[in-house]
PDB file of C-alpha atoms in Angstrom:
ATOM      1  CA  UNK A 172       5.487  -3.848  18.506  1.00 64.00           C
ATOM      2  CA  UNK A 173       6.707  -1.979  15.424  1.00 79.00           C
ATOM      3  CA  UNK A 174       7.860   1.609  15.640  1.00 88.00           C
ATOM      4  CA  UNK A 175       5.249   4.132  14.502  1.00 90.00           C
ATOM      5  CA  UNK A 176       5.538   5.367  10.921  1.00 92.00           C
ATOM      6  CA  UNK A 177       6.682   8.991  11.035  1.00 94.00           C
ATOM      7  CA  UNK A 178       4.611  11.739   9.493  1.00 95.00           C
ATOM      8  CA  UNK A 179       5.858  13.091   6.178  1.00 95.00           C
ATOM      9  CA  UNK A 180       7.286  16.595   6.064  1.00 93.00           C
ATOM     10  CA  UNK A 181       4.288  18.905   6.187  1.00 92.00           C
ATOM     11  CA  UNK A 182       5.837  22.071   7.566  1.00 93.00           C
ATOM     12  CA  UNK A 183       6.207  23.217  11.152  1.00 94.00           C
ATOM     13  CA  UNK A 184       2.757  24.852  11.565  1.00 96.00           C
ATOM     14  CA  UNK A 185       0.928  21.745  10.334  1.00 96.00           C
ATOM     15  CA  UNK A 186       3.123  19.417  12.379  1.00 95.00           C
ATOM     16  CA  UNK A 187       2.480  21.478  15.531  1.00 96.00           C
ATOM     17  CA  UNK A 188      -1.281  21.561  14.893  1.00 97.00           C
ATOM     18  CA  UNK A 189      -1.382  17.804  14.332  1.00 97.00           C
ATOM     19  CA  UNK A 190       0.662  17.138  17.464  1.00 96.00           C
ATOM     20  CA  UNK A 191      -1.698  19.342  19.475  1.00 96.00           C
ATOM     21  CA  UNK A 192      -4.560  16.957  18.662  1.00 96.00           C
ATOM     22  CA  UNK A 193      -2.484  13.831  19.289  1.00 96.00           C
ATOM     23  CA  UNK A 194      -1.384  13.017  15.737  1.00 97.00           C
ATOM     24  CA  UNK A 195       2.319  12.283  15.804  1.00 96.00           C
ATOM     25  CA  UNK A 196       2.608   9.452  13.277  1.00 96.00           C
ATOM     26  CA  UNK A 197       0.829   8.026  10.242  1.00 95.00           C
ATOM     27  CA  UNK A 198      -0.550   5.357  12.574  1.00 95.00           C
ATOM     28  CA  UNK A 199      -2.461   8.082  14.431  1.00 96.00           C
ATOM     29  CA  UNK A 200      -4.251   9.001  11.187  1.00 95.00           C
ATOM     30  CA  UNK A 201      -5.981   5.629  10.780  1.00 89.00           C
ATOM     31  CA  UNK A 202      -9.707   6.308  10.542  1.00 91.00           C
ATOM     32  CA  UNK A 203      -9.283  10.095  10.718  1.00 93.00           C
ATOM     33  CA  UNK A 204     -11.251  12.280   8.293  1.00 94.00           C
ATOM     34  CA  UNK A 205      -8.358  14.130   6.676  1.00 95.00           C
ATOM     35  CA  UNK A 206     -10.632  16.860   5.338  1.00 95.00           C
ATOM     36  CA  UNK A 207     -11.597  17.566   8.942  1.00 94.00           C
ATOM     37  CA  UNK A 208      -7.974  18.456   9.676  1.00 95.00           C
ATOM     38  CA  UNK A 209      -8.333  21.515   7.450  1.00 95.00           C
ATOM     39  CA  UNK A 210     -10.079  23.209  10.371  1.00 91.00           C
ATOM     40  CA  UNK A 211      -6.862  23.142  12.392  1.00 94.00           C
ATOM     41  CA  UNK A 212      -4.833  26.347  12.324  1.00 94.00           C
ATOM     42  CA  UNK A 213      -1.720  25.631  10.266  1.00 94.00           C
ATOM     43  CA  UNK A 214      -3.098  22.658   8.348  1.00 96.00           C
ATOM     44  CA  UNK A 215      -3.845  23.643   4.778  1.00 96.00           C
ATOM     45  CA  UNK A 216      -4.795  21.778   1.625  1.00 96.00           C
ATOM     46  CA  UNK A 217      -1.153  21.068   0.751  1.00 96.00           C
ATOM     47  CA  UNK A 218      -0.520  19.374   4.097  1.00 96.00           C
ATOM     48  CA  UNK A 219      -3.653  17.255   3.682  1.00 97.00           C
ATOM     49  CA  UNK A 220      -2.542  16.224   0.182  1.00 96.00           C
ATOM     50  CA  UNK A 221       0.871  15.201   1.557  1.00 96.00           C
ATOM     51  CA  UNK A 222      -0.752  13.178   4.351  1.00 97.00           C
ATOM     52  CA  UNK A 223      -3.213  11.539   1.953  1.00 96.00           C
ATOM     53  CA  UNK A 224      -0.363  10.577  -0.408  1.00 96.00           C
ATOM     54  CA  UNK A 225       1.695   9.139   2.452  1.00 96.00           C
ATOM     55  CA  UNK A 226      -1.252   7.042   3.627  1.00 95.00           C
ATOM     56  CA  UNK A 227      -1.900   5.801   0.086  1.00 95.00           C
ATOM     57  CA  UNK A 228       1.765   4.874  -0.349  1.00 94.00           C
ATOM     58  CA  UNK A 229       1.780   3.035   2.945  1.00 91.00           C
ATOM     59  CA  UNK A 230      -1.367   1.103   1.951  1.00 89.00           C
ATOM     60  CA  UNK A 231       0.206   0.177  -1.386  1.00 90.00           C
ATOM     61  CA  UNK A 232       3.296  -1.141   0.411  1.00 84.00           C
ATOM     62  CA  UNK A 233       1.203  -3.342   2.705  1.00 72.00           C
TER      63      UNK A 233
END
């Protein structure tokens, strides 16, 4: 089993909010509505853009 792909740097508040809902790697974001993450305290539009870009880059590498 491959090691999980780490989350990109999103800032401590966003990282803590994501971890609180069980998102600790890019793998955990598969099938997640990223816009829905905006409702989490600490996750703003910039963090969602960073996550979306990281997922797109990972898909392009596959």
